[in-house]
mmCIF file of C-alpha atoms in Angstrom:
data_model
loop_
_atom_site.group_PDB
_atom_site.id
_atom_site.type_symbol
_atom_site.label_atom_id
_atom_site.label_comp_id
_atom_site.label_asym_id
_atom_site.label_seq_id
_atom_site.Cartn_x
_atom_site.Cartn_y
_atom_site.Cartn_z
ATOM 1 C CA UNK A 1 -12.139 20.851 12.973
ATOM 2 C CA UNK A 2 -9.308 22.693 12.118
ATOM 3 C CA UNK A 3 -6.559 20.548 11.122
ATOM 4 C CA UNK A 4 -9.076 18.690 9.260
ATOM 5 C CA UNK A 5 -10.413 21.464 6.977
ATOM 6 C CA UNK A 6 -6.333 22.406 6.348
ATOM 7 C CA UNK A 7 -5.499 18.863 5.187
ATOM 8 C CA UNK A 8 -9.052 18.688 2.769
ATOM 9 C CA UNK A 9 -7.621 22.046 1.646
ATOM 10 C CA UNK A 10 -4.362 20.432 0.832
ATOM 11 C CA UNK A 11 -5.899 17.205 -1.025
ATOM 12 C CA UNK A 12 -7.957 19.457 -3.300
ATOM 13 C CA UNK A 13 -4.798 21.854 -3.930
ATOM 14 C CA UNK A 14 -2.262 18.408 -4.450
ATOM 15 C CA UNK A 15 -5.563 16.386 -7.496
ATOM 16 C CA UNK A 16 -5.906 19.573 -8.855
ATOM 17 C CA UNK A 17 -2.500 19.757 -9.166
ATOM 18 C CA UNK A 18 -2.085 16.332 -10.413
ATOM 19 C CA UNK A 19 -4.629 16.441 -12.093
ATOM 20 C CA UNK A 20 -4.195 18.660 -14.617
ATOM 21 C CA UNK A 21 -0.650 16.795 -15.310
ATOM 22 C CA UNK A 22 -2.612 13.510 -15.606
ATOM 23 C CA UNK A 23 -5.171 14.473 -17.779
ATOM 24 C CA UNK A 24 -3.680 16.681 -20.125
ATOM 25 C CA UNK A 25 -1.684 13.190 -21.872
ATOM 26 C CA UNK A 26 -4.551 11.225 -21.864
ATOM 27 C CA UNK A 27 -7.244 13.873 -23.471
ATOM 28 C CA UNK A 28 -3.944 14.736 -26.098
ATOM 29 C CA UNK A 29 -4.768 10.814 -27.487
ATOM 30 C CA UNK A 30 -8.543 10.386 -27.069
ATOM 31 C CA UNK A 31 -8.540 14.280 -30.072
ATOM 32 C CA UNK A 32 -5.100 13.043 -32.121
ATOM 33 C CA UNK A 33 -6.142 9.540 -31.883
ATOM 34 C CA UNK A 34 -9.941 10.288 -33.535
ATOM 35 C CA UNK A 35 -9.194 12.486 -35.424
ATOM 36 C CA UNK A 36 -6.161 10.127 -37.291
ATOM 37 C CA UNK A 37 -9.346 7.942 -37.480
ATOM 38 C CA UNK A 38 -10.822 10.012 -39.199
ATOM 39 C CA UNK A 39 -8.308 10.193 -42.502
ATOM 40 C CA UNK A 40 -6.975 6.654 -41.571
ATOM 41 C CA UNK A 41 -11.054 5.212 -42.875
ATOM 42 C CA UNK A 42 -11.203 7.656 -45.715
ATOM 43 C CA UNK A 43 -8.605 5.325 -47.229
ATOM 44 C CA UNK A 44 -9.713 1.854 -45.875
ATOM 45 C CA UNK A 45 -7.448 1.807 -43.679
ATOM 46 C CA UNK A 46 -8.698 -0.336 -41.421
ATOM 47 C CA UNK A 47 -5.053 -1.510 -39.647
ATOM 48 C CA UNK A 48 -4.133 1.717 -37.942
ATOM 49 C CA UNK A 49 -8.620 2.164 -36.811
ATOM 50 C CA UNK A 50 -7.777 -0.647 -34.831
ATOM 51 C CA UNK A 51 -4.507 0.380 -33.364
ATOM 52 C CA UNK A 52 -5.626 4.033 -32.873
ATOM 53 C CA UNK A 53 -9.038 3.170 -32.164
ATOM 54 C CA UNK A 54 -7.193 1.204 -28.829
ATOM 55 C CA UNK A 55 -5.594 3.716 -28.148
ATOM 56 C CA UNK A 56 -8.979 5.901 -27.336
ATOM 57 C CA UNK A 57 -9.909 2.517 -25.072
ATOM 58 C CA UNK A 58 -6.843 2.914 -23.358
ATOM 59 C CA UNK A 59 -6.642 7.005 -22.626
ATOM 60 C CA UNK A 60 -10.480 6.973 -21.549
ATOM 61 C CA UNK A 61 -9.559 4.258 -19.045
ATOM 62 C CA UNK A 62 -7.489 5.732 -17.316
ATOM 63 C CA UNK A 63 -9.307 9.261 -17.058
ATOM 64 C CA UNK A 64 -11.232 6.822 -16.036
ATOM 65 C CA UNK A 65 -9.403 5.293 -13.369
ATOM 66 C CA UNK A 66 -8.004 9.363 -11.782
ATOM 67 C CA UNK A 67 -11.721 10.103 -11.917
ATOM 68 C CA UNK A 68 -13.348 6.573 -9.678
ATOM 69 C CA UNK A 69 -10.519 7.245 -6.673
ATOM 70 C CA UNK A 70 -10.555 10.791 -6.948
ATOM 71 C CA UNK A 71 -13.984 9.187 -6.059
ATOM 72 C CA UNK A 72 -13.152 6.760 -3.979
ATOM 73 C CA UNK A 73 -10.338 8.924 -1.452
ATOM 74 C CA UNK A 74 -13.102 11.420 -0.877
ATOM 75 C CA UNK A 75 -16.055 8.765 0.209
ATOM 76 C CA UNK A 76 -13.603 7.838 2.597
ATOM 77 C CA UNK A 77 -11.449 10.578 3.903
ATOM 78 C CA UNK A 78 -15.747 11.372 4.993
ATOM 79 C CA UNK A 79 -16.089 7.964 6.155
ATOM 80 C CA UNK A 80 -19.299 6.958 4.295
ATOM 81 C CA UNK A 81 -17.796 3.589 2.980
ATOM 82 C CA UNK A 82 -19.126 0.669 5.035
ATOM 83 C CA UNK A 83 -17.133 -2.429 3.753
ATOM 84 C CA UNK A 84 -20.947 -5.068 2.729
ATOM 85 C CA UNK A 85 -19.717 -8.621 3.627
ATOM 86 C CA UNK A 86 -21.087 -10.931 1.407
ATOM 87 C CA UNK A 87 -20.525 -15.276 0.030
ATOM 88 C CA UNK A 88 -18.662 -14.198 -2.736
ATOM 89 C CA UNK A 89 -16.654 -16.677 -5.366
ATOM 90 C CA UNK A 90 -13.460 -15.252 -4.831
ATOM 91 C CA UNK A 91 -11.631 -17.713 -7.769
ATOM 92 C CA UNK A 92 -14.926 -15.825 -10.066
ATOM 93 C CA UNK A 93 -13.887 -13.289 -8.898
ATOM 94 C CA UNK A 94 -10.242 -12.959 -10.129
ATOM 95 C CA UNK A 95 -11.013 -14.559 -13.439
ATOM 96 C CA UNK A 96 -13.741 -12.047 -13.749
ATOM 97 C CA UNK A 97 -10.951 -9.281 -13.252
ATOM 98 C CA UNK A 98 -8.297 -10.897 -15.200
ATOM 99 C CA UNK A 99 -11.420 -10.565 -18.674
ATOM 100 C CA UNK A 100 -12.197 -7.020 -17.696
ATOM 101 C CA UNK A 101 -8.173 -6.108 -18.094
ATOM 102 C CA UNK A 102 -7.162 -8.211 -20.898
ATOM 103 C CA UNK A 103 -7.002 -5.202 -23.575
ATOM 104 C CA UNK A 104 -4.699 -3.733 -21.364
ATOM 105 C CA UNK A 105 -1.703 -6.285 -21.142
ATOM 106 C CA UNK A 106 1.258 -5.701 -22.929
ATOM 107 C CA UNK A 107 2.540 -7.436 -25.665
ATOM 108 C CA UNK A 108 3.767 -11.414 -25.231
ATOM 109 C CA UNK A 109 2.509 -10.515 -20.576
ATOM 110 C CA UNK A 110 0.118 -13.659 -19.341
ATOM 111 C CA UNK A 111 -1.377 -14.286 -15.727
ATOM 112 C CA UNK A 112 -0.971 -17.242 -14.266
ATOM 113 C CA UNK A 113 -3.745 -18.420 -11.181
ATOM 114 C CA UNK A 114 -3.876 -20.907 -8.687
ATOM 115 C CA UNK A 115 -6.185 -20.657 -5.802
ATOM 116 C CA UNK A 116 -5.880 -23.325 -2.129
ATOM 117 C CA UNK A 117 -8.472 -23.856 -0.128
ATOM 118 C CA UNK A 118 -12.293 -23.076 0.092
ATOM 119 C CA UNK A 119 -13.847 -21.011 -2.414
ATOM 120 C CA UNK A 120 -16.276 -19.171 -1.254
ATOM 121 C CA UNK A 121 -14.723 -15.882 0.127
ATOM 122 C CA UNK A 122 -16.341 -13.734 3.003
ATOM 123 C CA UNK A 123 -15.455 -10.121 2.131
ATOM 124 C CA UNK A 124 -16.957 -7.434 0.629
ATOM 125 C CA UNK A 125 -17.237 -8.738 -3.854
ATOM 126 C CA UNK A 126 -16.780 -4.480 -5.259
ATOM 127 C CA UNK A 127 -13.761 -3.748 -2.376
ATOM 128 C CA UNK A 128 -12.038 -6.650 -3.283
ATOM 129 C CA UNK A 129 -12.693 -5.660 -6.626
ATOM 130 C CA UNK A 130 -10.925 -2.762 -6.821
ATOM 131 C CA UNK A 131 -7.780 -4.308 -5.242
ATOM 132 C CA UNK A 132 -8.115 -6.413 -7.383
ATOM 133 C CA UNK A 133 -7.936 -4.020 -10.847
ATOM 134 C CA UNK A 134 -5.174 -1.195 -8.816
ATOM 135 C CA UNK A 135 -2.203 -4.890 -7.881
ATOM 136 C CA UNK A 136 -3.488 -6.449 -11.718
ATOM 137 C CA UNK A 137 -2.744 -3.307 -13.071
ATOM 138 C CA UNK A 138 0.215 -2.351 -11.894
ATOM 139 C CA UNK A 139 2.036 -5.285 -12.267
ATOM 140 C CA UNK A 140 0.794 -5.095 -16.101
ATOM 141 C CA UNK A 141 2.219 -1.047 -16.023
ATOM 142 C CA UNK A 142 5.840 -1.965 -14.018
ATOM 143 C CA UNK A 143 6.600 -5.550 -15.640
ATOM 144 C CA UNK A 144 8.109 -5.555 -19.203
ATOM 145 C CA UNK A 145 7.101 -7.169 -22.559
ATOM 146 C CA UNK A 146 6.936 -11.112 -22.370
ATOM 147 C CA UNK A 147 6.908 -11.089 -18.602
ATOM 148 C CA UNK A 148 4.460 -13.163 -16.212
ATOM 149 C CA UNK A 149 1.843 -12.247 -14.262
ATOM 150 C CA UNK A 150 1.091 -14.437 -10.975
ATOM 151 C CA UNK A 151 -1.295 -15.280 -8.248
ATOM 152 C CA UNK A 152 -1.998 -16.626 -5.661
ATOM 153 C CA UNK A 153 -5.142 -17.603 -3.216
ATOM 154 C CA UNK A 154 -6.156 -19.259 -1.006
ATOM 155 C CA UNK A 155 -9.519 -19.831 1.304
ATOM 156 C CA UNK A 156 -9.098 -21.333 5.151
ATOM 157 C CA UNK A 157 -10.861 -21.286 8.177
ATOM 158 C CA UNK A 158 -8.906 -18.482 9.226
ATOM 159 C CA UNK A 159 -8.102 -16.023 6.452
ATOM 160 C CA UNK A 160 -8.101 -15.071 3.014
ATOM 161 C CA UNK A 161 -5.119 -14.356 0.850
ATOM 162 C CA UNK A 162 -3.950 -13.016 -2.339
ATOM 163 C CA UNK A 163 -0.646 -12.860 -4.344
ATOM 164 C CA UNK A 164 -0.384 -10.654 -7.320
ATOM 165 C CA UNK A 165 3.663 -11.359 -8.125
ATOM 166 C CA UNK A 166 5.468 -9.793 -10.634
ATOM 167 C CA UNK A 167 8.947 -9.388 -12.993
ATOM 168 C CA UNK A 168 8.576 -5.885 -13.407
ATOM 169 C CA UNK A 169 11.203 -2.884 -11.920
ATOM 170 C CA UNK A 170 10.427 -3.364 -8.672
ATOM 171 C CA UNK A 171 10.587 -0.552 -5.993
ATOM 172 C CA UNK A 172 13.716 1.223 -3.841
ATOM 173 C CA UNK A 173 14.302 0.512 -1.238
ATOM 174 C CA UNK A 174 14.322 4.568 -0.049
ATOM 175 C CA UNK A 175 10.808 4.767 -1.793
ATOM 176 C CA UNK A 176 9.420 2.083 -0.196
ATOM 177 C CA UNK A 177 8.043 2.926 2.549
ATOM 178 C CA UNK A 178 5.975 5.719 1.583
ATOM 179 C CA UNK A 179 4.465 3.419 -0.092
ATOM 180 C CA UNK A 180 0.939 3.186 0.833
ATOM 181 C CA UNK A 181 0.736 6.888 0.916
ATOM 182 C CA UNK A 182 -1.392 9.993 -0.761
ATOM 183 C CA UNK A 183 -0.473 11.017 -3.469
ATOM 184 C CA UNK A 184 2.971 8.593 -3.521
ATOM 185 C CA UNK A 185 4.814 8.327 -6.059
ATOM 186 C CA UNK A 186 8.080 6.591 -5.976
ATOM 187 C CA UNK A 187 11.400 7.805 -8.086
ATOM 188 C CA UNK A 188 10.957 4.800 -11.023
ATOM 189 C CA UNK A 189 7.842 5.580 -11.838
ATOM 190 C CA UNK A 190 7.861 8.796 -13.064
ATOM 191 C CA UNK A 191 7.346 8.174 -17.189
ATOM 192 C CA UNK A 192 4.038 5.680 -15.646
ATOM 193 C CA UNK A 193 0.769 7.385 -15.575
ATOM 194 C CA UNK A 194 -0.203 6.821 -12.835
ATOM 195 C CA UNK A 195 -2.042 10.015 -9.619
ATOM 196 C CA UNK A 196 -0.980 7.984 -6.350
ATOM 197 C CA UNK A 197 -3.699 7.225 -4.563
ATOM 198 C CA UNK A 198 -4.638 3.946 -5.382
ATOM 199 C CA UNK A 199 -2.508 1.967 -3.285
ATOM 200 C CA UNK A 200 -3.849 3.624 -0.341
ATOM 201 C CA UNK A 201 -7.235 3.577 -1.565
ATOM 202 C CA UNK A 202 -6.208 -0.170 -1.675
ATOM 203 C CA UNK A 203 -4.815 -0.520 1.903
ATOM 204 C CA UNK A 204 -7.961 1.074 3.196
ATOM 205 C CA UNK A 205 -9.737 -0.838 1.722
ATOM 206 C CA UNK A 206 -8.631 -3.941 2.697
ATOM 207 C CA UNK A 207 -8.392 -2.285 6.263
ATOM 208 C CA UNK A 208 -12.566 -1.464 6.724
ATOM 209 C CA UNK A 209 -12.340 -5.436 5.662
ATOM 210 C CA UNK A 210 -10.148 -6.078 8.397
ATOM 211 C CA UNK A 211 -7.351 -7.770 6.416
ATOM 212 C CA UNK A 212 -4.108 -6.228 6.068
ATOM 213 C CA UNK A 213 -1.179 -5.841 2.498
ATOM 214 C CA UNK A 214 2.214 -5.466 2.763
ATOM 215 C CA UNK A 215 5.070 -6.062 -0.253
ATOM 216 C CA UNK A 216 8.189 -7.437 -0.887
ATOM 217 C CA UNK A 217 10.190 -5.867 -4.245
ATOM 218 C CA UNK A 218 13.587 -5.744 -5.289
ATOM 219 C CA UNK A 219 14.835 -3.527 -7.331
ATOM 220 C CA UNK A 220 15.152 -3.867 -10.754
ATOM 221 C CA UNK A 221 14.078 -7.984 -10.650
ATOM 222 C CA UNK A 222 10.484 -7.971 -9.645
ATOM 223 C CA UNK A 223 7.979 -6.921 -6.786
ATOM 224 C CA UNK A 224 4.938 -9.204 -4.433
ATOM 225 C CA UNK A 225 2.155 -7.971 -3.222
ATOM 226 C CA UNK A 226 0.550 -9.324 -0.401
ATOM 227 C CA UNK A 227 -2.512 -9.453 0.881
ATOM 228 C CA UNK A 228 -4.473 -10.875 4.800
ATOM 229 C CA UNK A 229 -8.844 -10.530 5.296
ATOM 230 C CA UNK A 230 -9.156 -11.825 8.860
ATOM 231 C CA UNK A 231 -12.631 -13.929 9.611
ATOM 232 C CA UNK A 232 -12.154 -13.448 13.326
ATOM 233 C CA UNK A 233 -11.765 -9.759 14.973
ATOM 234 C CA UNK A 234 -9.338 -10.865 17.026
ATOM 235 C CA UNK A 235 -6.943 -12.013 14.590
ATOM 236 C CA UNK A 236 -5.202 -8.822 12.833
ATOM 237 C CA UNK A 237 -5.347 -7.902 16.765
ATOM 238 C CA UNK A 238 -2.783 -11.277 17.613
ATOM 239 C CA UNK A 239 -0.720 -10.290 14.550
#
């Protein structure tokens, strides 16, 4: 109990430190863009109004991500997250997430999607949607303009698989073993906003659905994240 309390205290301390830094940038963006929108409105400069409205939306989305990840982490650590497995239209879910994230794509970025096998997958749609949101948003953030993000999925008798492939900066080899740790961020991502909680939460969600996650990455070339969810509980033990 003492060890658990110590870990919880450390977790809260690290979150406060992270939040104080991560909240400052989007809040400053919202404040400055809101002021500029007011001045551009007086001049009927609709192009700049749209530009700064988008900046505000992006900043608010970043804030929402931080809060969502911390709340998700709290529920996981307290054992309050239980999977609700349902028959789910997997291609429809991927397309829904893609539609929601279009505004986040950088100039020239595009997404291709291929699915094989049955459309219906037995999984928790809310947890799996969080997985998709995180993996795709990472692919967007860490990839350059005019790059392609590929998503492959399949539903077979014994497993559900997902791949998210980007052409981004890749993960330094020295950092790869720590990638799913709480609050960890790779050395080459210091200038890109993030909490270091996303992949830790994704891994826990996938494990709750009887699955595994892994990746292959080459710095300067790109990264592939793969997910396997086993419909037969025995299979995970054998893998």
